[in-house]
């Protein structure tokens, strides 16, 4: 059956700020407490969605989460009405306020892991929301993410929703940012690649020295098991601890796949030669041609340059004519990463072009093009069984642009997050968004 890949981008929310909350995320730490520009950020993200739509790629959207998130503050022991709670937490625990005000749900690559029906034993799409427990500001996203995913993929004959993994440090799960897939073509069976940073149960396993590894092997294995994936088409790869210490907090900063194409840095993985051999052996079960594995040597691009440019966080897209393009951040055009991109395009592989996008506001917080999207492969029948209020059509882009320009502030200082007036503004913006997209009441304040 013919299939298509959808990209569900996170719409950047009105509280976009630089709280510097993400340990191991170098841009986040570097820009802590800098002035942010939410209107510009949201328009930059929307422009990427619009251009992919114009290229013929089905484009979905995931609304921003409610921020500041007062239900989390109430669970933390703060009492009173909304204004009183905001004033108390601003005075007593500003970091907690920052954690409950982050717009990090924009990076939907961390929303969930999704396995297409072609790979699963029961031939249904399997969905597991990430628990994101390694970072406090992201751990509060999971409930709303689960709610939205169940709204989008509501039909039970085609979609299976698993609960997030238990909130235990042995099961730290960061979603699709640590999940890849190789297949001859969307809709065919594929080899699913799960990337982890550490073995929780094996103390002898290599570990980073500077930053903690966010994804555990145990979490990756649990997701693969619940998704009913065949072990013969499954590969687990461990991140190189050196990469994590260099700022590769998720695999999608150092490796990426699309259909039969795999682009990765020389220093991305441990046991690299053995793992690439395993991938090709398992891929050969359903393809007479080997997968196209392209390794970028450190002489071409150092690990530090890869992290700074976000080259490997480029979004790889198969166009309707079956050619591939890179959706790369503008930073790649002004660095040695451009030489690597040109080398890839000129090589013997499916990638034939590149489009550069200005995503500076997201990048300054540690998220490039691929961070902003959750990719989902669906058959035509499955596609017609999803909630199409979350699929963007031509009309939506103008409406959303007007919405952003009307409701988003030009700039935010982190001190603005203490303001009750700003809380009301943010809620008003989200309430209007649910009307534009015809979503009904999805937020706690509605």
XYZ file of C-alpha atoms in Angstrom:
446
model
C 0.000 0.000 0.000
C 1.289 3.466 -0.868
C 2.613 5.414 2.116
C 3.667 8.953 2.908
C 5.809 10.580 5.555
C 4.325 13.438 7.555
C 6.211 15.962 9.634
C 4.461 17.231 12.751
C 6.288 20.416 13.685
C 6.008 21.986 17.096
C 4.575 25.482 16.900
C 6.821 27.736 18.971
C 4.932 29.209 21.905
C 4.610 32.790 23.199
C 6.862 32.153 26.227
C 9.937 31.277 24.125
C 12.818 32.300 26.382
C 16.427 31.493 27.176
C 16.279 29.987 30.639
C 19.472 27.954 30.196
C 17.854 24.887 31.731
C 19.267 22.070 29.576
C 22.487 20.580 30.953
C 24.727 19.354 28.134
C 23.016 21.596 25.589
C 25.775 24.083 24.773
C 23.693 26.778 23.016
C 21.169 26.714 25.865
C 23.893 27.300 28.445
C 25.665 29.918 26.346
C 22.523 32.016 25.880
C 21.131 31.733 29.409
C 19.074 34.807 30.361
C 19.632 36.484 26.984
C 16.756 38.471 25.510
C 14.567 36.203 23.360
C 12.367 37.101 20.421
C 9.220 34.936 20.490
C 7.505 36.561 17.515
C 10.563 36.050 15.348
C 11.008 32.494 16.658
C 7.442 31.457 15.839
C 7.540 33.063 12.389
C 10.823 31.299 11.608
C 9.341 27.928 12.553
C 6.147 28.614 10.613
C 8.127 29.580 7.501
C 9.862 26.188 7.512
C 6.489 24.447 7.725
C 5.130 26.579 4.899
C 8.040 25.881 2.575
C 7.831 22.124 3.144
C 4.115 22.290 2.422
C 4.901 24.080 -0.851
C 7.388 21.319 -1.692
C 4.539 18.817 -1.488
C 5.343 17.372 1.942
C 2.308 16.778 4.207
C 2.795 19.130 7.125
C 1.287 18.595 10.536
C 1.369 20.829 13.577
C 1.517 20.259 17.324
C 0.298 23.242 19.382
C 2.480 24.806 22.076
C 1.906 23.621 25.594
C 0.407 25.873 28.237
C 3.132 27.983 29.814
C 3.665 29.128 32.502
C 2.171 25.825 33.628
C 0.454 26.538 36.920
C -0.837 22.986 37.535
C 2.801 21.927 38.020
C 3.342 24.773 40.480
C 0.275 23.686 42.445
C 1.651 20.145 42.577
C 4.868 21.647 43.933
C 2.921 23.022 46.902
C 2.012 26.554 45.861
C -1.509 27.653 46.784
C -3.792 30.569 45.985
C -5.220 32.022 42.811
C -3.147 32.198 39.642
C -1.697 35.627 40.371
C -0.790 34.721 43.951
C 0.929 31.506 42.872
C 2.911 33.316 40.209
C 4.056 35.964 42.687
C 5.052 33.369 45.303
C 7.086 31.166 42.985
C 8.748 34.195 41.358
C 9.907 35.296 44.801
C 10.792 31.906 46.279
C 12.000 29.703 43.410
C 12.688 31.509 40.147
C 14.298 28.419 38.590
C 11.068 26.484 39.128
C 9.200 29.286 37.369
C 11.635 29.029 34.453
C 11.105 25.268 34.297
C 7.343 25.755 34.161
C 7.629 28.498 31.517
C 9.875 26.827 28.950
C 8.643 26.588 25.352
C 10.712 23.420 24.846
C 7.721 21.362 23.663
C 8.414 23.000 20.271
C 11.063 20.296 19.745
C 8.663 17.525 18.846
C 11.480 15.152 17.911
C 11.386 14.449 21.656
C 7.622 14.041 21.848
C 7.459 10.315 21.150
C 8.858 7.296 19.353
C 6.635 6.112 16.505
C 7.017 2.840 14.596
C 5.172 2.508 11.269
C 2.790 -0.357 10.664
C 5.149 -1.933 8.112
C 7.567 -2.765 10.950
C 5.234 -3.999 13.693
C 3.901 -7.513 14.195
C 0.249 -6.463 14.382
C 0.597 -4.066 11.405
C -0.538 -1.059 13.407
C 1.284 2.199 14.086
C 2.767 2.101 17.592
C 3.260 5.312 19.575
C 5.114 5.796 22.866
C 5.361 9.318 24.318
C 8.772 10.089 25.802
C 8.987 10.561 29.562
C 11.883 13.075 29.231
C 12.731 12.618 32.898
C 16.377 13.639 32.526
C 15.345 17.326 32.419
C 12.793 18.774 34.853
C 11.442 21.385 32.436
C 10.745 18.696 29.830
C 9.393 16.004 32.132
C 6.208 18.060 32.598
C 5.453 17.847 28.857
C 4.498 14.191 28.658
C 0.860 14.340 29.826
C -0.130 17.018 27.315
C 1.909 15.337 24.581
C 0.043 12.090 25.231
C -3.287 13.916 25.072
C -2.463 15.574 21.744
C -1.097 12.394 20.154
C -4.250 10.529 21.147
C -6.298 13.290 19.531
C -4.308 13.135 16.296
C -4.133 9.347 16.028
C -7.530 8.575 17.497
C -8.590 5.524 15.497
C -7.867 2.309 17.417
C -7.867 -0.094 14.472
C -4.764 1.578 13.069
C -2.985 3.195 16.032
C -1.716 1.793 19.333
C -0.908 4.238 22.142
C 1.440 2.983 24.835
C 1.889 4.813 28.127
C 5.199 6.572 28.643
C 7.842 4.458 30.321
C 7.875 4.585 34.142
C 9.592 7.642 35.604
C 12.697 5.848 36.813
C 16.289 6.744 35.985
C 16.833 3.328 34.401
C 14.210 4.177 31.779
C 15.160 7.681 30.632
C 13.544 8.090 27.218
C 14.037 11.051 24.863
C 11.828 9.944 21.980
C 12.472 10.081 18.248
C 15.608 12.219 18.631
C 17.332 8.912 19.466
C 15.462 6.787 16.929
C 16.162 6.292 13.223
C 14.965 4.019 10.452
C 16.366 2.651 7.186
C 14.052 1.376 4.463
C 14.119 1.123 0.658
C 11.097 3.427 0.552
C 8.405 4.796 2.865
C 5.817 2.057 3.345
C 8.286 -0.826 3.082
C 9.657 -2.778 6.010
C 12.692 -1.188 7.580
C 15.481 -1.588 10.094
C 14.776 0.507 13.173
C 17.827 1.990 14.889
C 17.647 2.850 18.589
C 20.476 4.997 19.925
C 21.270 5.186 23.634
C 23.884 6.893 25.767
C 24.381 4.451 28.636
C 23.525 1.076 30.129
C 21.892 1.678 33.482
C 22.434 -1.899 34.667
C 26.007 -2.227 33.376
C 28.393 -0.074 35.387
C 31.277 -1.159 33.142
C 29.622 0.405 30.108
C 31.477 3.469 28.735
C 30.105 6.726 30.119
C 30.631 10.401 29.320
C 32.731 12.310 31.845
C 31.342 15.837 31.533
C 27.626 15.544 30.769
C 25.115 12.837 31.619
C 23.767 10.529 28.938
C 20.039 11.143 28.619
C 18.861 7.916 26.939
C 19.322 4.501 28.534
C 19.647 1.208 26.713
C 16.913 -0.158 28.948
C 14.482 2.524 27.754
C 15.281 1.917 24.089
C 14.848 -1.823 24.527
C 11.518 -1.373 26.329
C 10.123 0.826 23.546
C 11.248 -1.630 20.869
C 9.609 -4.487 22.782
C 6.270 -2.738 23.299
C 6.215 -1.726 19.623
C 6.325 -5.411 18.633
C 9.423 -5.003 16.475
C 11.175 -8.023 15.002
C 14.678 -8.449 16.460
C 15.951 -9.369 13.015
C 15.187 -5.807 11.888
C 16.371 -4.000 14.985
C 19.757 -2.460 15.858
C 20.853 -0.778 19.090
C 23.742 1.681 18.844
C 25.566 3.354 21.714
C 26.539 6.998 21.440
C 30.222 7.750 21.691
C 30.713 9.287 25.173
C 33.101 11.740 23.515
C 30.191 13.027 21.430
C 27.965 13.535 24.479
C 30.717 15.472 26.240
C 31.090 17.634 23.114
C 27.422 18.651 23.356
C 25.631 15.892 21.430
C 22.796 15.556 23.924
C 20.644 13.679 21.382
C 21.652 11.426 18.507
C 19.942 13.684 15.965
C 22.773 16.184 16.439
C 25.329 13.759 15.003
C 23.460 11.317 12.721
C 20.346 11.191 10.556
C 18.523 8.812 8.224
C 15.939 9.066 5.485
C 14.670 6.080 3.498
C 17.849 4.167 2.493
C 20.279 6.990 3.351
C 22.280 7.239 6.585
C 24.547 10.225 7.270
C 26.661 10.095 10.414
C 29.842 11.512 11.905
C 32.908 9.314 12.228
C 32.859 9.695 16.022
C 29.110 9.294 16.555
C 28.977 5.682 17.802
C 30.887 3.031 19.704
C 31.715 -0.255 17.917
C 30.999 1.591 14.683
C 32.370 -0.932 12.175
C 30.547 -3.845 13.777
C 27.277 -1.912 13.996
C 27.387 -0.733 10.379
C 27.959 -4.321 9.303
C 24.959 -5.419 11.388
C 22.807 -2.719 9.809
C 23.707 -3.801 6.282
C 23.116 -7.488 7.073
C 19.666 -6.795 8.488
C 18.810 -4.352 5.702
C 19.704 -7.022 3.117
C 16.741 -9.141 4.289
C 14.343 -7.013 2.257
C 16.540 -5.143 -0.232
C 18.859 -6.398 -2.954
C 20.757 -3.099 -2.764
C 22.707 -2.098 0.357
C 21.734 0.932 2.381
C 23.644 4.098 1.540
C 25.839 4.768 4.580
C 27.810 8.021 4.397
C 30.408 8.702 7.069
C 31.703 12.242 7.603
C 35.328 12.074 8.704
C 36.560 14.270 11.538
C 39.073 15.826 9.143
C 36.146 17.139 7.101
C 34.191 18.352 10.117
C 35.268 18.148 13.722
C 32.854 17.128 16.428
C 32.803 20.692 17.728
C 32.008 22.019 14.246
C 29.219 19.472 13.862
C 27.645 20.595 17.142
C 28.040 24.294 16.360
C 26.599 24.057 12.831
C 23.847 21.502 13.590
C 24.632 19.907 10.202
C 23.365 16.483 11.251
C 20.191 18.061 12.579
C 19.268 18.968 9.035
C 15.877 17.622 8.075
C 16.138 15.030 5.303
C 13.149 14.966 2.989
C 12.037 12.755 0.108
C 10.147 14.870 -2.417
C 7.176 13.608 -4.451
C 9.568 12.936 -7.378
C 11.556 10.652 -4.980
C 14.656 12.873 -4.922
C 16.063 13.820 -1.523
C 16.917 17.252 -0.160
C 18.444 18.595 3.022
C 16.617 21.212 5.059
C 19.642 22.774 6.734
C 20.023 25.609 9.235
C 21.495 28.848 7.942
C 24.540 28.299 10.160
C 25.636 25.515 7.787
C 25.858 27.945 4.884
C 28.443 30.042 6.692
C 30.760 27.326 7.988
C 32.790 24.298 6.906
C 29.567 22.335 7.101
C 28.676 23.757 3.689
C 31.670 21.939 2.182
C 30.345 18.689 3.644
C 26.873 19.369 2.253
C 28.305 20.046 -1.208
C 30.379 16.863 -0.938
C 27.256 14.859 -0.091
C 25.214 16.380 -2.932
C 27.977 15.718 -5.463
C 28.434 12.135 -4.281
C 26.826 8.872 -5.343
C 23.765 9.017 -3.095
C 20.102 10.114 -3.258
C 20.624 13.646 -1.835
C 20.478 16.162 -4.685
C 19.831 19.585 -3.163
C 19.804 21.715 -0.018
C 17.512 24.455 1.275
C 18.822 26.726 4.034
C 16.480 28.122 6.698
C 16.909 30.820 9.303
C 15.945 29.178 12.597
C 18.264 31.266 14.727
C 15.913 31.599 17.705
C 15.388 27.849 18.032
C 19.073 27.193 17.330
C 20.111 29.570 20.112
C 18.224 27.303 22.511
C 19.730 24.117 21.043
C 17.179 22.999 18.431
C 17.698 22.799 14.666
C 15.343 21.827 11.814
C 15.029 18.153 12.757
C 14.468 18.938 16.448
C 11.328 20.839 15.490
C 9.581 17.917 13.833
C 8.186 14.484 14.660
C 8.171 12.311 11.553
C 5.411 9.763 11.012
C 5.071 7.272 8.137
C 1.450 6.407 7.325
C -0.318 4.399 4.665
C -3.014 6.219 2.723
C -5.693 4.443 4.767
C -4.005 5.453 8.039
C -3.606 9.031 6.818
C -7.344 9.379 6.287
C -7.974 8.093 9.822
C -6.146 10.913 11.630
C -7.543 14.167 13.022
C -7.033 16.584 10.137
C -7.340 19.708 12.266
C -3.656 19.035 12.962
C -2.765 19.016 9.239
C -1.888 22.401 7.767
C -3.438 23.555 4.513
C -2.678 26.679 2.489
C -5.253 28.759 4.382
C -3.682 28.022 7.770
C -0.357 29.711 7.116
C -1.838 33.178 6.678
C -4.072 32.752 9.723
C -1.201 31.534 11.879
C 1.072 34.340 10.721
C -1.593 36.891 11.686
C -2.049 35.138 15.039
C 1.677 35.264 15.814
C 1.984 38.910 14.848
C -1.008 39.854 16.998
C -0.409 37.821 20.150
C 3.356 37.322 20.483
C 5.716 39.815 22.074
C 8.637 41.079 20.038
C 11.035 40.319 22.875
C 11.104 38.737 26.311
C 13.440 39.200 29.250
C 13.292 36.263 31.672
C 11.997 38.658 34.341
C 8.852 39.080 32.212
C 7.877 35.520 33.126
C 7.007 36.760 36.630
C 4.250 38.975 35.232
C 0.607 37.991 35.677
C -0.188 40.172 32.673
C 2.146 38.038 30.557
C 0.474 34.861 31.816
C -2.889 36.235 30.681
C -1.442 37.229 27.299
C -0.073 33.727 26.750
C -3.371 32.106 27.647
C -5.257 34.447 25.353
C -2.924 33.491 22.509
C -3.376 29.762 23.063
C -7.139 30.095 23.414
C -7.283 31.849 20.041
C -5.066 29.169 18.490
C -7.509 26.427 19.450
C -10.201 28.387 17.617
C -8.072 28.801 14.482
C -7.295 25.079 14.367
C -10.758 24.037 15.583
C -9.334 21.913 18.396
C -11.814 22.562 21.178
C -10.585 22.940 24.762
C -7.160 21.335 25.140
C -5.645 23.495 27.897
C -6.295 23.395 31.660
C -7.371 27.063 31.775
C -10.093 26.651 29.134
